[in-house]
Coordinates of C-alpha atoms and ligand atoms in Angstrom, one line a residue:
X1 CA 22.7 13.9 9.5
X2 CA 21.9 14.6 5.9
X3 CA 22.8 11.6 3.7
X4 CA 22.5 10.9 0.0
X5 CA 20.2 8.0 -0.8
X6 CA 19.6 6.0 -4.0
X7 CA 16.4 4.0 -4.2
X8 CA 16.1 1.6 -7.1
X9 CA 12.7 0.3 -8.1
X10 CA 11.5 -1.9 -10.9
X11 CA 7.8 -2.0 -11.6
X12 CA 6.9 -5.7 -12.2
X13 CA 3.2 -5.2 -12.4
X14 CA 0.6 -3.1 -10.6
X15 CA 1.4 -0.1 -8.5
X16 CA 2.6 -1.5 -5.2
X17 CA 6.4 -1.4 -5.8
X18 CA 6.5 2.1 -7.0
X19 CA 3.8 3.1 -4.5
X20 CA 5.9 2.1 -1.6
X21 CA 9.2 3.5 -3.0
X22 CA 7.5 6.8 -3.7
X23 CA 6.1 7.1 -0.2
X24 CA 9.5 6.2 1.2
X25 CA 11.4 8.6 -1.0
X26 CA 9.0 11.4 -0.1
X27 CA 9.2 10.7 3.6
X28 CA 13.0 10.4 3.7
X29 CA 13.1 13.8 2.0
X30 CA 10.3 15.6 3.9
X31 CA 10.5 14.1 7.4
X32 CA 14.2 13.2 7.6
X33 CA 15.7 15.9 5.3
X34 CA 17.7 13.4 3.3
X35 CA 18.8 13.8 -0.3
X36 CA 17.0 11.1 -2.3
X37 CA 17.4 9.9 -5.9
X38 CA 14.7 7.5 -7.0
X39 CA 15.4 5.3 -10.0
X40 CA 12.3 3.9 -11.6
X41 CA 12.2 1.8 -14.8
X42 CA 8.5 2.6 -15.6
X43 CA 7.6 6.3 -15.4
X44 CA 4.2 5.7 -16.9
X45 CA 3.0 3.5 -14.0
X46 CA 4.6 6.0 -11.6
X47 CA 2.7 8.9 -13.1
X48 CA -0.6 7.1 -12.4
X49 CA -0.1 7.5 -8.7
X50 CA 1.9 10.7 -8.9
X51 CA 0.5 12.8 -11.8
X52 CA 3.2 15.5 -11.2
X53 CA 5.7 13.0 -12.6
X54 CA 6.1 13.5 -16.3
X55 CA 6.8 10.1 -18.0
X56 CA 8.5 11.9 -20.9
X57 CA 11.3 13.4 -18.8
X58 CA 14.3 11.3 -17.8
X59 CA 15.3 13.4 -14.9
X60 CA 13.0 15.6 -12.8
X61 CA 12.6 16.8 -9.2
X62 CA 9.1 16.3 -7.7
X63 CA 8.4 17.2 -4.1
X64 CA 12.1 17.4 -3.5
X65 CA 12.9 13.9 -4.8
X66 CA 15.3 13.6 -7.7
X67 CA 13.5 11.2 -10.0
X68 CA 15.5 9.3 -12.6
X69 CA 14.3 7.1 -15.4
X70 CA 16.2 3.8 -14.8
X71 CA 17.1 2.7 -18.4
X72 CA 18.9 -0.4 -19.7
X73 CA 22.0 1.5 -20.4
X74 CA 23.0 2.9 -17.0
X75 CA 25.1 6.1 -17.3
X76 CA 27.6 6.2 -14.5
X77 CA 26.8 8.4 -11.5
X78 CA 28.4 9.0 -8.2
X79 CA 26.8 6.5 -5.8
X80 CA 24.9 7.5 -2.8
X81 CA 25.9 6.8 0.8
X82 CA 22.8 4.6 1.3
X83 CA 21.5 2.4 -1.4
X84 CA 18.1 0.7 -1.4
X85 CA 17.3 -2.0 -3.8
X86 CA 13.6 -2.4 -3.5
X87 CA 12.0 -5.9 -3.6
X88 CA 15.1 -7.7 -4.8
X89 CA 15.5 -5.7 -8.0
X90 CA 19.0 -6.0 -9.3
X91 CA 21.3 -3.0 -9.2
X92 CA 22.9 -2.2 -12.6
X93 CA 26.4 -3.6 -12.9
X94 CA 27.8 -0.2 -13.7
X95 CA 26.4 1.2 -10.5
X96 CA 27.7 -1.7 -8.4
X97 CA 31.2 -1.0 -9.9
X98 CA 31.0 2.5 -8.6
X99 CA 30.0 1.2 -5.1
X100 CA 33.2 -0.8 -5.1
X101 CA 35.3 2.3 -5.8
X102 CA 33.6 4.4 -3.1
X103 CA 36.0 5.7 -0.4
X104 CA 33.6 4.6 2.3
X105 CA 31.6 1.5 1.9
X106 CA 27.9 2.5 1.3
X107 CA 25.1 1.0 3.3
X108 CA 23.4 -1.3 0.8
X109 CA 19.9 -2.4 1.8
X110 CA 17.6 -5.0 0.2
X111 CA 14.1 -3.8 1.1
X112 CA 11.8 -6.8 1.2
X113 CA 8.1 -7.3 0.9
X114 CA 5.8 -7.0 3.9
X115 CA 4.8 -10.1 5.8
X116 CA 3.7 -11.0 9.3
X117 CA 5.1 -14.5 9.2
X118 CA 7.2 -15.4 12.2
X119 CA 10.5 -15.8 10.4
X120 CA 10.5 -12.2 9.3
X121 CA 11.8 -10.8 12.6
X122 CA 14.6 -13.4 12.6
X123 CA 15.8 -12.4 9.2
X124 CA 15.3 -8.6 9.5
X125 CA 18.7 -6.9 9.6
X126 CA 20.7 -9.9 8.6
X127 CA 23.8 -9.1 6.6
X128 CA 24.3 -11.0 3.3
X129 CA 27.8 -10.8 1.9
X130 CA 27.7 -10.4 -1.9
X131 CA 28.7 -13.7 -3.6
X132 CA 31.3 -12.1 -5.9
X133 CA 32.5 -8.8 -4.6
X134 CA 33.5 -7.6 -1.1
X135 CA 30.3 -5.7 -0.3
X136 CA 27.6 -6.5 2.2
X137 CA 23.8 -6.1 1.7
X138 CA 21.4 -6.0 4.6
X139 CA 17.9 -7.6 4.4
X140 CA 15.4 -5.1 5.7
X141 CA 11.9 -6.4 6.4
X142 CA 8.9 -4.1 6.9
X143 CA 6.5 -5.5 9.5
X144 CA 3.8 -5.2 12.1
X145 CA 5.8 -6.3 15.1
X146 CA 8.8 -5.3 17.1
X147 CA 12.0 -6.6 15.7
X148 CA 11.0 -5.7 12.1
X149 CA 11.5 -2.5 10.1
X150 CA 8.0 -1.2 10.8
X151 CA 5.5 0.3 8.3
X152 CA 5.5 3.5 6.3
X153 CA 3.9 6.2 8.4
X154 CA 4.6 9.8 7.7
X155 CA 5.3 12.0 10.7
X156 CA 2.0 14.0 10.3
X157 CA -0.1 11.1 9.0
X158 CA -2.1 10.4 12.2
X159 CA -2.6 14.2 12.9
X160 CA -3.8 14.7 9.3
X161 CA -6.1 11.8 9.6
X162 CA -7.5 13.2 12.9
X163 CA -8.0 16.6 11.3
X164 CA -10.1 15.1 8.5
X165 CA -13.3 16.5 9.9
X166 CA -16.7 16.4 8.3
X167 CA -16.0 19.9 6.8
X168 CA -12.6 18.8 5.4
X169 CA -14.2 15.6 4.1
X170 CA -17.0 17.6 2.4
X171 CA -14.4 19.8 0.6
X172 CA -12.4 16.8 -0.5
X173 CA -15.5 15.0 -1.9
X174 CA -16.6 18.1 -3.7
X175 CA -13.1 18.7 -5.1
X176 CA -12.8 15.1 -6.4
X177 CA -16.4 15.1 -7.8
X178 CA -17.4 12.3 -5.4
X179 CA -21.0 12.1 -4.3
X180 CA -21.9 13.9 -1.1
X181 CA -22.5 11.7 2.0
X182 CA -26.2 11.0 2.5
X183 CA -27.5 10.1 6.0
X184 CA -27.8 6.3 6.5
X185 CA -25.7 5.6 3.4
X186 CA -22.8 3.2 3.7
X187 CA -19.7 4.2 1.7
X188 CA -17.4 1.5 0.4
X189 CA -14.2 1.9 -1.6
X190 CA -13.1 -1.0 -3.8
X191 CA -9.6 -1.7 -5.0
X192 CA -9.0 -5.4 -5.7
X193 CA -7.7 -8.0 -8.2
X194 CA -10.1 -9.3 -10.8
X195 CA -10.0 -12.7 -9.0
X196 CA -12.1 -11.3 -6.2
X197 CA -15.8 -12.3 -6.3
X198 CA -16.9 -8.9 -7.4
X199 CA -20.0 -10.0 -9.3
X200 CA -21.5 -11.8 -6.4
X201 CA -20.5 -9.0 -4.0
X202 CA -22.2 -6.4 -6.1
X203 CA -25.3 -8.5 -6.1
X204 CA -25.2 -8.8 -2.3
X205 CA -24.7 -5.0 -1.9
X206 CA -27.6 -4.3 -4.2
X207 CA -29.9 -6.2 -1.9
X208 CA -28.8 -4.4 1.2
X209 CA -31.3 -2.8 3.6
X210 CA -29.2 0.5 3.6
X211 CA -28.3 2.5 0.5
X212 CA -24.7 1.7 -0.4
X213 CA -22.2 3.8 -2.4
X214 CA -19.4 1.8 -4.0
X215 CA -16.5 3.9 -5.1
X216 CA -14.3 2.3 -7.6
X217 CA -11.1 3.9 -9.0
X218 CA -10.8 2.6 -12.6
X219 CA -8.6 -0.4 -13.0
X220 CA -8.5 -4.1 -13.2
X221 CA -12.2 -4.7 -12.1
X222 CA -13.8 -2.1 -14.4
X223 CA -14.4 -4.6 -17.1
X224 CA -16.1 -7.2 -14.9
X225 CA -18.4 -4.5 -13.4
X226 CA -19.3 -3.2 -16.9
X227 CA -20.2 -6.7 -18.2
X228 CA -22.1 -7.6 -15.0
X229 CA -24.2 -4.5 -15.3
X230 CA -24.4 -4.7 -19.1
X231 CA -22.9 -1.3 -19.4
X232 CA -21.0 -1.0 -22.6
X233 CA -18.4 1.4 -21.3
X234 CA -18.0 2.6 -17.8
X235 CA -17.3 6.3 -17.8
X236 CA -16.0 7.8 -14.8
X237 CA -18.7 10.5 -14.6
X238 CA -21.5 8.0 -14.9
X239 CA -23.3 6.7 -11.8
X240 CA -24.7 3.2 -12.0
X241 CA -27.7 2.2 -10.0
X242 CA -28.4 -1.4 -9.1
X243 CA -31.0 -1.9 -6.4
X244 CA -29.8 -0.3 -3.2
X245 CA -26.3 0.1 -4.7
X246 CA -24.9 3.1 -6.5
X247 CA -21.6 2.6 -8.1
X248 CA -19.4 5.6 -8.7
X249 CA -16.5 4.9 -11.0
X250 CA -13.7 7.5 -10.5
X251 CA -10.4 8.1 -12.2
X252 CA -7.4 6.5 -10.5
X253 CA -6.4 9.0 -7.8
X254 CA -3.2 10.7 -6.8
X255 CA -1.7 8.7 -3.9
X256 CA -2.4 11.2 -1.1
X257 CA -6.0 11.6 -2.4
X258 CA -6.4 7.9 -2.3
X259 CA -5.5 8.1 1.4
X260 CA -8.3 10.6 1.9
X261 CA -10.7 8.4 0.0
X262 CA -9.9 5.6 2.5
X263 CA -10.5 8.0 5.4
X264 CA -13.8 9.0 4.0
X265 CA -15.2 5.5 3.5
X266 CA -17.0 3.2 6.0
X267 CA -15.4 0.1 4.6
X268 CA -12.3 -0.2 2.5
X269 CA -11.5 -3.1 0.2
X270 CA -7.8 -3.0 -0.5
X271 CA -5.2 -5.2 -2.0
X272 CA -1.5 -5.9 -2.4
X273 CA 0.7 -4.2 0.2
X274 CA 0.5 -0.5 0.2
X275 CA -3.2 0.1 0.1
X276 CA -3.6 -2.7 2.6
X277 CA -1.4 -0.7 5.1
X278 CA -2.9 2.6 4.3
X279 CA -6.4 1.2 5.1
X280 CA -5.2 0.3 8.5
X281 CA -4.3 3.9 9.3
X282 CA -7.9 4.8 8.3
X283 CA -9.5 3.0 11.3
X284 CA -12.5 1.9 9.2
X285 CA -13.1 -1.9 8.7
X286 CA -10.9 -3.1 5.8
X287 CA -10.9 -6.3 3.7
X288 CA -7.6 -7.4 2.2
X289 CA -7.3 -9.0 -1.3
X290 CA -3.8 -10.4 -1.0
X291 CA -1.5 -10.5 -4.1
X292 CA -1.7 -14.2 -5.2
X293 CA 1.6 -16.0 -5.4
X294 CA 2.6 -19.3 -7.0
X295 CA 2.3 -22.4 -4.8
X296 CA -0.1 -20.6 -2.5
X297 CA 2.6 -18.8 -0.5
X298 CA 0.2 -16.0 0.0
X299 CA -2.1 -18.1 2.2
X300 CA 0.6 -18.3 4.8
X301 CA 0.9 -14.5 4.7
X302 CA -2.8 -14.0 4.9
X303 CA -3.2 -16.4 7.9
X304 CA -0.2 -14.9 9.7
X305 CA -1.7 -11.4 9.4
X306 CA -5.2 -12.6 10.4
X307 CA -3.7 -14.4 13.5
X308 CA -2.1 -11.2 14.6
X309 CA -4.9 -8.8 13.7
X310 CA -7.7 -10.9 15.2
X311 CA -5.7 -12.0 18.3
X312 CA -7.5 -9.6 20.7
X313 CA -11.0 -9.9 19.1
X314 CA -13.9 -11.8 20.6
X315 CA -14.1 -15.1 18.9
X316 CA -17.3 -14.4 16.9
X317 CA -15.9 -11.2 15.5
X318 CA -12.6 -12.9 14.6
X319 CA -14.6 -15.6 12.9
X320 CA -16.7 -13.0 10.9
X321 CA -13.5 -11.3 9.7
X322 CA -11.8 -14.6 8.7
X323 CA -14.9 -15.8 6.8
X324 CA -15.2 -12.7 4.8
X325 CA -11.5 -12.5 4.0
X326 CA -11.4 -16.1 3.1
X327 CA -14.3 -15.6 0.6
X328 CA -12.8 -12.4 -0.8
X329 CA -9.6 -14.3 -1.5
X330 CA -11.3 -17.3 -3.1
X331 CA -10.9 -19.8 -0.3
X332 CA -14.7 -20.1 0.1
X333 CA -17.7 -18.8 -1.8
X334 CA -19.1 -15.5 -0.7
X335 CA -22.8 -15.1 0.3
X336 CA -25.0 -12.5 1.8
X337 CA -24.8 -13.9 5.4
X338 CA -21.0 -13.7 5.4
X339 CA -21.1 -10.1 4.5
X340 CA -24.0 -9.3 6.8
X341 CA -22.3 -11.0 9.7
X342 CA -19.1 -9.0 9.1
X343 CA -21.2 -5.9 8.7
X344 CA -22.9 -6.4 12.1
X345 CA -19.5 -5.9 13.7
X346 CA -18.9 -2.6 12.1
X347 CA -18.8 -0.4 15.2
X348 CA -16.7 -3.0 17.1
X349 CA -14.3 -3.3 14.2
X350 CA -13.8 0.5 14.3
X351 CA -12.9 0.3 18.0
X352 CA -10.7 -2.7 17.4
X353 CA -8.9 -0.9 14.6
X354 CA -8.3 2.1 16.8
X355 CA -6.5 -0.2 19.3
X356 CA -4.7 -1.9 16.5
X357 CA -3.4 1.5 15.3
X358 CA -2.3 2.3 18.8
X359 CA -0.4 -1.0 18.9
X360 CA 1.3 -0.2 15.5
X361 CA 2.2 3.3 16.7
X362 CA 4.5 1.8 19.3
X363 CA 6.8 0.7 16.5
X364 CA 9.2 3.0 14.7
X365 CA 8.0 3.7 11.1
X366 CA 9.9 2.2 8.2
X367 CA 11.7 5.4 7.1
X368 CA 12.8 6.2 10.6
X369 CA 14.1 2.6 11.0
X370 CA 16.0 2.9 7.7
X371 CA 17.5 6.3 8.6
X372 CA 18.6 5.1 12.0
X373 CA 20.0 1.9 10.6
X374 CA 22.0 3.7 7.9
X375 CA 23.3 6.3 10.4
X376 CA 24.5 3.6 12.8
X377 CA 26.5 2.1 10.0
X378 CA 28.0 5.2 8.4
Ligands
LIG1 O1 -1.0 -2.4 -7.1 P1 -0.9 -3.5 -6.1 O2 -1.6 -4.7 -6.5 O3 0.6 -3.8 -5.9 C1 1.1 -5.1 -5.7 C2 1.6 -5.3 -4.3 O4 2.4 -4.3 -3.8 C3 2.3 -6.6 -4.2 O5 2.9 -6.8 -2.9 C4 3.4 -6.6 -5.3 O6 4.1 -7.8 -5.2 C5 2.7 -6.5 -6.6 O7 2.0 -5.3 -6.7 C6 3.7 -6.6 -7.7 O8 -1.4 -3.0 -4.7 P2 -0.8 -1.9 -3.6 O9 0.4 -2.5 -3.0 O10 -1.9 -1.6 -2.8 O11 -0.4 -0.7 -4.5 C7 -1.3 0.2 -5.1 C8 -0.8 1.6 -5.0 O12 -1.6 2.4 -5.8 C9 -0.7 2.2 -3.6 O13 0.4 3.0 -3.4 C10 -2.0 3.1 -3.6 C11 -2.0 3.5 -5.0 N1 -3.3 4.0 -5.5 C12 -3.4 5.3 -5.9 O14 -2.4 6.1 -5.8 N2 -4.6 5.8 -6.4 C13 -5.7 5.0 -6.5 O15 -6.7 5.4 -7.0 C14 -5.6 3.6 -6.0 C15 -6.7 2.7 -6.1 C16 -4.3 3.2 -5.5

């Protein structure tokens, strides 16, 4: 049934929070024909991943989603039937007051961050009565296993990915001004935090036996690369040659183009939450730079994911993945043999990733789980 949804998103830093909310809003609109209003407090960050969003406009419809600038003073609106507060952002008091007056209690969902830790499935779907008012929120956990809310996966994603033939890829690369694929060249996309050992990794790639193209959307690591290569200013049109390595700096891409970039690369270095999941749909080997948290909480998340992802791998391959991921996240120092060892499993990793995707496809996707959950409650 067609329902009205309000999704609330605050951008704390980076692009992950809005990245996920935007995908979810689009998918609920396009795949599930829901009516979605997306409240975002930072339209400038939003417009980086969705250039059709005009940060100057307080209310606009993009791809069928009603986008609202969430400002400090919240003007009263009629609440939706399903309300998502993403990543524990707090709903405005004025909005909560309208929820209290609604004829039918809305479905209020607290959408949590992604994790593979074992407790997630136990907490997924648990009700949490509001401490002061007679309303109930439900904790909704995305996840990789049965019993969680699943992952964002648009209905046509796998079909589009499969239809990304050499000809389509060629057109995409041309359209985006990306270098054409050369035979024997290895293409690597790089999106990571500036804590990753980028300098050392660039050195390692420059000494590779195959030519390597490193594609870097501009962002937090641009400065480190510029100073390493003694380039005063890294312009996006400029190619930098360093031994066997060519670096192509590109403008930050529109979100669906970024998916295509992942599909077109042989290795994807990704980070945070959303790009990490999108790389998994791409089949190519991926390396995760996890978002660092205080008190090292992120190590538990990293290990929990690695345990699950490497469970069916031969021991040596699992070891190669663990070693590179540990180095990339600063648990050990990276060196050429860690990379080369990982690289030697390239073909096997692609096969493994195909099976991994098949396993993930057995789960409902996040938007479908949310839609089903809401419908059962309304
Ligand atoms: O930007 P991130 O580091 O976001 C992080 C995480 O989500 C983390 O869990 C959260 O706590 C923290 O922010 C506050 O990484 P992530 O999650 O991969 O989000 C990046 C988004 O940007 C994703 O939707 C993909 C998109 N993107 C583009 O649209 N174009 C690009 O060129 C690139 C590189 C990314």
